[in-house]
Amino acid sequence: MTNRLTHRSRSVANKVVLITGAASGMGRATAFLFADEGARVAVTDLNPDGVQAVVDEIRTAGGTAHGTVLDVTDPTAIEQAIAEIRHELGPIDILVNNAGITAGSPIDDPSFDQVWDLALNVLLTSQQRLVRACLDDLKASGEGRIINIASTEGISAQRNATPYTAAKHGVVGLTRSLAVNLGVFKITVNAICPGPILTGMTDEIPPDLRDQFARRRTALRRYGDPEEVAHMTLNLALPASSYITGAIIPVDGGLTAKND
Ligand code: NAI
């Protein structure tokens, strides 16, 4: 086509995107995809070697990235990281709250309280802290985007994962509430609920158990690839996705649709 018939932009070129937990799995795949699309990528994670490796790969491929070691449970570190990113890359347009851990514990286990506190801190509290720290930038952007990574555990529950499930349901509630409150600033807020995805988090599950689970529970009968989630994140971040907010979107191979 020589002339386009539509006018909404599908480009994130030069947008500044901050991704938490970007050293591994879905965060890493998301960093690579945004870099491929010309965004300026703030790669943050607990793991310094992982951050450096992702930044190096992006730069070697010709992209723009800045790495910051960030523990999302540390409020002071969040403020410092945002200031550094703003200085290195510019004000933040897109926030991807992705960092996560597995946090299961039977309700009658002596460690339950400890696991509960950690799960809520890493998976939920951190997300609102990141949002508050980026809020001025997101408001100024005019096309501010927040994408929170929840889970199919944010929609239903598996056995012995109460802290994780409660935290991920919290992410769904946080997302809807922020969407309602931030719409006035043209900031969209959405959550993605990945199903079983092959990442650092699921790496330790023996392959035969993974296959069995995927065949039984998903319509597509397989685990997902981290990049398959990253593409949804990118879609939600596009300027053209300006009327999608408060949505809770499964990227789960049909797990939540399947009931047999
Ligand atoms: P992953 O283990 O490959 O990556 C998680 C990253 O988060 C790691 O690089 C880790 O260092 C980082 N991280 C952990 N605690 C942190 C902290 N306090 N501060 C900063 N970074 C921290 O796991 P994956 O699967 O890529 O996880 C990404 C998100 O997806 C998580 O929120 C997870 O709960 C969610 N998820 C994962 C699913 C899966 O099947 N892998 C399914 C549904 C949701």
Coordinates of C-alpha atoms and ligand atoms in Angstrom, one line a residue:
M1 CA 0.0 0.0 0.0
T2 CA 1.4 3.4 -0.8
N3 CA -1.1 5.3 1.5
R4 CA -2.1 4.1 4.9
L5 CA -5.9 4.2 5.5
T6 CA -5.6 4.3 9.3
H7 CA -3.8 6.7 11.6
R8 CA -3.1 5.2 15.0
S9 CA 0.6 4.4 15.6
R10 CA 1.9 0.9 16.2
S11 CA 5.3 2.1 17.0
V12 CA 7.1 2.3 20.4
A13 CA 10.3 3.7 18.8
N14 CA 12.1 6.1 21.2
K15 CA 9.6 5.4 24.0
V16 CA 11.2 4.7 27.4
V17 CA 10.1 1.4 28.9
L18 CA 11.0 0.2 32.4
I19 CA 10.9 -3.5 32.9
T20 CA 11.3 -5.2 36.3
G21 CA 12.7 -8.7 36.6
A22 CA 14.2 -8.3 33.1
A23 CA 17.2 -10.6 33.6
S24 CA 15.3 -13.8 32.9
G25 CA 12.2 -15.4 31.3
M26 CA 9.4 -13.1 30.3
G27 CA 11.1 -9.9 31.4
R28 CA 14.1 -10.7 29.3
A29 CA 12.0 -11.6 26.2
T30 CA 10.0 -8.3 26.8
A31 CA 13.2 -6.3 26.9
F32 CA 14.4 -7.8 23.7
L33 CA 11.1 -7.2 21.9
F34 CA 10.9 -3.6 22.9
A35 CA 14.5 -3.1 21.9
D36 CA 13.8 -4.7 18.5
E37 CA 10.9 -2.2 18.1
G38 CA 13.2 0.8 18.7
A39 CA 12.2 1.5 22.3
R40 CA 14.8 2.7 24.9
V41 CA 14.9 -0.1 27.4
A42 CA 15.5 0.2 31.2
V43 CA 16.6 -3.3 32.1
T44 CA 16.1 -3.8 35.9
D45 CA 16.5 -6.9 38.1
L46 CA 17.9 -8.2 41.4
N47 CA 20.5 -10.2 39.4
P48 CA 23.5 -7.9 38.4
D49 CA 25.0 -10.4 35.9
G50 CA 21.7 -11.1 34.3
V51 CA 21.0 -7.3 33.9
Q52 CA 24.5 -6.8 32.3
A53 CA 24.0 -9.8 29.9
V54 CA 20.6 -8.5 28.7
V55 CA 22.0 -5.0 28.2
D56 CA 25.0 -6.3 26.3
E57 CA 22.8 -8.4 24.0
I58 CA 20.5 -5.5 23.2
R59 CA 23.5 -3.2 22.5
T60 CA 25.3 -5.8 20.4
A61 CA 22.1 -6.1 18.3
G62 CA 22.1 -2.3 17.8
G63 CA 19.4 -1.4 20.4
T64 CA 19.3 1.1 23.3
A65 CA 19.4 -0.1 26.8
H66 CA 20.4 0.9 30.3
G67 CA 20.9 -1.6 33.1
T68 CA 20.0 -0.9 36.8
V69 CA 20.2 -3.5 39.6
L70 CA 16.9 -3.1 41.4
D71 CA 15.3 -5.1 44.2
V72 CA 11.6 -4.2 43.8
T73 CA 11.0 -4.7 47.5
D74 CA 13.3 -1.7 48.4
P75 CA 11.4 1.6 48.2
T76 CA 14.5 3.7 48.4
A77 CA 16.2 1.7 45.6
I78 CA 13.1 2.2 43.5
E79 CA 13.3 6.0 43.8
Q80 CA 17.1 5.9 43.0
A81 CA 16.6 3.6 40.0
I82 CA 13.9 5.8 38.5
A83 CA 16.1 8.9 38.9
E84 CA 19.0 7.1 37.2
I85 CA 16.8 5.8 34.4
R86 CA 15.3 9.3 33.8
H87 CA 18.8 10.7 33.6
E88 CA 20.2 8.0 31.3
L89 CA 17.2 7.4 29.0
G90 CA 14.6 10.1 29.6
P91 CA 11.2 10.1 31.3
I92 CA 9.4 6.8 31.5
D93 CA 6.5 6.2 29.1
I94 CA 5.8 2.5 29.7
L95 CA 6.1 0.5 33.0
V96 CA 6.1 -3.3 32.9
N97 CA 5.7 -4.7 36.4
N98 CA 7.0 -8.2 35.8
A99 CA 9.4 -9.3 38.6
G100 CA 8.3 -12.4 40.4
I101 CA 9.0 -15.4 42.5
T102 CA 7.2 -18.7 43.2
A103 CA 5.7 -18.5 46.6
G104 CA 3.7 -21.6 47.7
S105 CA 3.0 -22.8 51.2
P106 CA 0.3 -25.0 52.7
I107 CA -1.9 -23.0 54.9
D108 CA -0.9 -25.1 58.0
D109 CA 2.8 -24.9 57.4
P110 CA 4.9 -23.0 60.0
S111 CA 6.5 -20.9 57.3
F112 CA 3.2 -19.7 55.9
D113 CA 3.3 -16.2 57.3
Q114 CA 6.8 -15.7 56.1
V115 CA 6.0 -16.8 52.6
W116 CA 2.8 -14.7 52.6
D117 CA 4.7 -11.5 53.5
L118 CA 7.4 -12.2 50.9
A119 CA 4.8 -13.0 48.1
L120 CA 2.8 -9.9 48.8
N121 CA 5.9 -7.7 49.0
V122 CA 7.6 -9.0 45.7
L123 CA 4.4 -9.6 43.6
L124 CA 2.0 -6.9 44.7
T125 CA 3.3 -4.1 46.9
S126 CA 6.2 -3.5 44.6
Q127 CA 3.9 -2.9 41.7
Q128 CA 2.1 0.0 43.3
R129 CA 5.4 1.4 44.5
L130 CA 6.8 1.4 41.0
V131 CA 3.6 3.0 39.7
R132 CA 3.8 5.8 42.2
A133 CA 7.5 6.4 41.5
C134 CA 6.8 6.7 37.7
L135 CA 3.5 8.5 38.0
D136 CA 4.7 12.0 37.1
D137 CA 6.5 10.7 34.0
L138 CA 3.5 8.6 32.9
K139 CA 1.2 11.6 33.3
A140 CA 3.5 13.8 31.3
S141 CA 3.8 11.2 28.6
G142 CA 0.3 11.7 27.3
E143 CA 0.4 8.0 26.3
G144 CA 1.4 6.5 29.6
R145 CA 1.1 2.7 29.8
I146 CA 1.2 0.3 32.7
I147 CA 1.3 -3.4 32.2
N148 CA 1.2 -5.6 35.3
I149 CA 2.1 -9.2 35.0
A150 CA -0.4 -11.3 37.0
S151 CA -1.0 -15.0 36.3
T152 CA -3.8 -17.4 35.7
E153 CA -3.4 -17.7 39.5
G154 CA -4.9 -14.2 39.5
I155 CA -8.2 -15.7 38.1
S156 CA -8.4 -19.1 39.8
A157 CA -6.3 -21.2 42.2
Q158 CA -4.0 -24.2 42.4
R159 CA -3.4 -26.2 45.5
N160 CA -0.8 -25.1 48.2
A161 CA -0.1 -21.8 46.5
T162 CA -2.2 -19.5 48.6
P163 CA 0.3 -16.6 49.1
Y164 CA 1.1 -16.5 45.3
T165 CA -2.6 -16.8 44.4
A166 CA -3.7 -14.1 46.8
A167 CA -0.9 -11.8 45.6
K168 CA -1.8 -12.3 41.9
H169 CA -5.5 -11.8 42.6
G170 CA -4.3 -8.5 44.2
V171 CA -2.5 -7.6 41.0
V172 CA -5.8 -8.0 39.2
G173 CA -7.6 -5.7 41.7
L174 CA -4.7 -3.2 41.6
T175 CA -4.9 -3.1 37.9
R176 CA -8.6 -2.4 37.7
S177 CA -8.4 0.2 40.4
L178 CA -5.5 2.1 38.8
A179 CA -7.2 2.0 35.4
V180 CA -10.2 3.7 37.0
N181 CA -8.1 6.3 38.8
L182 CA -5.5 7.0 36.1
G183 CA -7.8 7.2 33.0
V184 CA -8.1 10.9 33.5
F185 CA -4.4 11.2 32.7
K186 CA -4.7 9.1 29.6
I187 CA -2.7 6.4 31.3
T188 CA -3.9 2.9 30.5
V189 CA -3.4 0.1 33.0
N190 CA -3.8 -3.6 32.1
A191 CA -2.8 -7.0 33.4
I192 CA -1.6 -10.1 31.6
C193 CA -2.3 -13.5 33.1
P194 CA 0.3 -15.9 31.7
G195 CA -0.4 -19.6 31.8
P196 CA 2.4 -22.1 32.0
I197 CA 5.5 -20.5 30.3
L198 CA 9.0 -21.9 30.0
T199 CA 11.1 -19.6 32.1
G200 CA 13.5 -19.7 35.0
M201 CA 10.5 -20.1 37.2
T202 CA 9.3 -23.3 35.6
D203 CA 12.7 -24.6 34.6
E204 CA 13.0 -26.9 37.6
I205 CA 9.8 -28.8 37.0
P206 CA 10.8 -32.2 35.4
P207 CA 10.0 -32.1 31.7
D208 CA 7.6 -35.1 31.8
L209 CA 5.5 -33.4 34.5
R210 CA 5.5 -30.1 32.5
D211 CA 4.3 -32.0 29.4
Q212 CA 1.7 -33.9 31.3
F213 CA 0.3 -30.6 32.8
A214 CA 0.3 -28.8 29.5
R215 CA -1.4 -31.6 27.6
R216 CA -4.1 -32.0 30.3
R217 CA -4.7 -28.3 31.0
T218 CA -4.2 -26.2 27.9
A219 CA -6.0 -26.2 24.6
L220 CA -2.8 -25.8 22.8
R221 CA -1.3 -28.8 24.7
R222 CA 2.1 -27.1 25.4
Y223 CA 4.0 -24.6 27.5
G224 CA 4.2 -21.1 26.1
D225 CA 7.4 -19.3 25.1
P226 CA 8.2 -16.1 27.0
E227 CA 8.2 -14.2 23.7
E228 CA 4.5 -15.1 23.2
V229 CA 3.7 -13.2 26.4
A230 CA 6.0 -10.3 25.4
H231 CA 4.0 -9.7 22.2
M232 CA 0.9 -9.1 24.3
T233 CA 2.8 -6.7 26.5
L234 CA 4.0 -4.8 23.4
N235 CA 0.5 -4.6 22.0
L236 CA -0.8 -3.1 25.2
A237 CA 2.0 -0.6 25.2
L238 CA 1.3 0.7 21.6
P239 CA 0.0 4.3 21.2
A240 CA -2.8 2.6 19.1
S241 CA -4.0 0.6 22.2
S242 CA -5.4 3.8 23.7
Y243 CA -8.9 2.5 24.5
I244 CA -7.8 -0.7 26.3
T245 CA -7.7 -0.2 30.0
G246 CA -8.6 -2.2 33.1
A247 CA -8.4 -5.4 31.0
I248 CA -7.3 -8.7 32.5
I249 CA -5.9 -10.7 29.6
P250 CA -5.0 -14.4 29.7
V251 CA -2.0 -15.5 27.6
D252 CA -2.4 -19.1 28.6
G253 CA -2.8 -21.5 25.6
G254 CA -6.5 -21.7 26.5
L255 CA -6.0 -22.9 30.1
T256 CA -8.7 -20.6 31.6
A257 CA -11.1 -21.4 28.7
K258 CA -10.8 -25.2 29.1
N259 CA -13.1 -27.1 31.4
D260 CA -12.8 -30.7 30.5
Ligands
NAI1 P1 11.9 -15.9 35.9 O1 12.3 -16.5 37.2 O2 12.5 -16.4 34.7 O3 12.1 -14.3 36.0 C1 11.8 -13.6 37.1 C2 12.8 -12.5 37.3 O4 12.4 -11.7 38.5 C3 14.2 -13.0 37.7 O5 15.2 -12.5 36.8 C4 14.4 -12.6 39.1 O6 15.8 -12.3 39.4 C5 13.6 -11.4 39.2 N1 13.2 -11.0 40.6 C6 12.8 -11.9 41.6 N2 12.6 -11.2 42.7 C7 12.9 -9.9 42.5 C8 13.0 -8.7 43.2 N3 12.7 -8.7 44.5 N4 13.4 -7.5 42.6 C9 13.7 -7.5 41.3 N5 13.7 -8.6 40.5 C10 13.3 -9.8 41.1 O7 10.3 -16.0 35.9 P2 9.2 -15.6 34.9 O8 8.3 -16.8 34.7 O9 9.7 -14.9 33.7 O10 8.3 -14.6 35.7 C11 7.9 -13.3 35.3 C12 6.5 -13.0 35.9 O11 5.6 -13.9 35.3 C13 6.4 -13.2 37.4 O12 5.6 -12.1 37.9 C14 5.7 -14.5 37.5 O13 4.9 -14.6 38.7 C15 4.8 -14.4 36.3 N6 4.2 -15.7 35.8 C16 5.0 -16.7 35.4 C17 4.5 -17.9 34.9 C18 5.3 -19.0 34.4 O14 4.7 -20.1 34.1 N7 6.6 -18.9 34.2 C19 3.0 -18.1 34.8 C20 2.3 -16.9 35.3 C21 2.9 -15.8 35.8

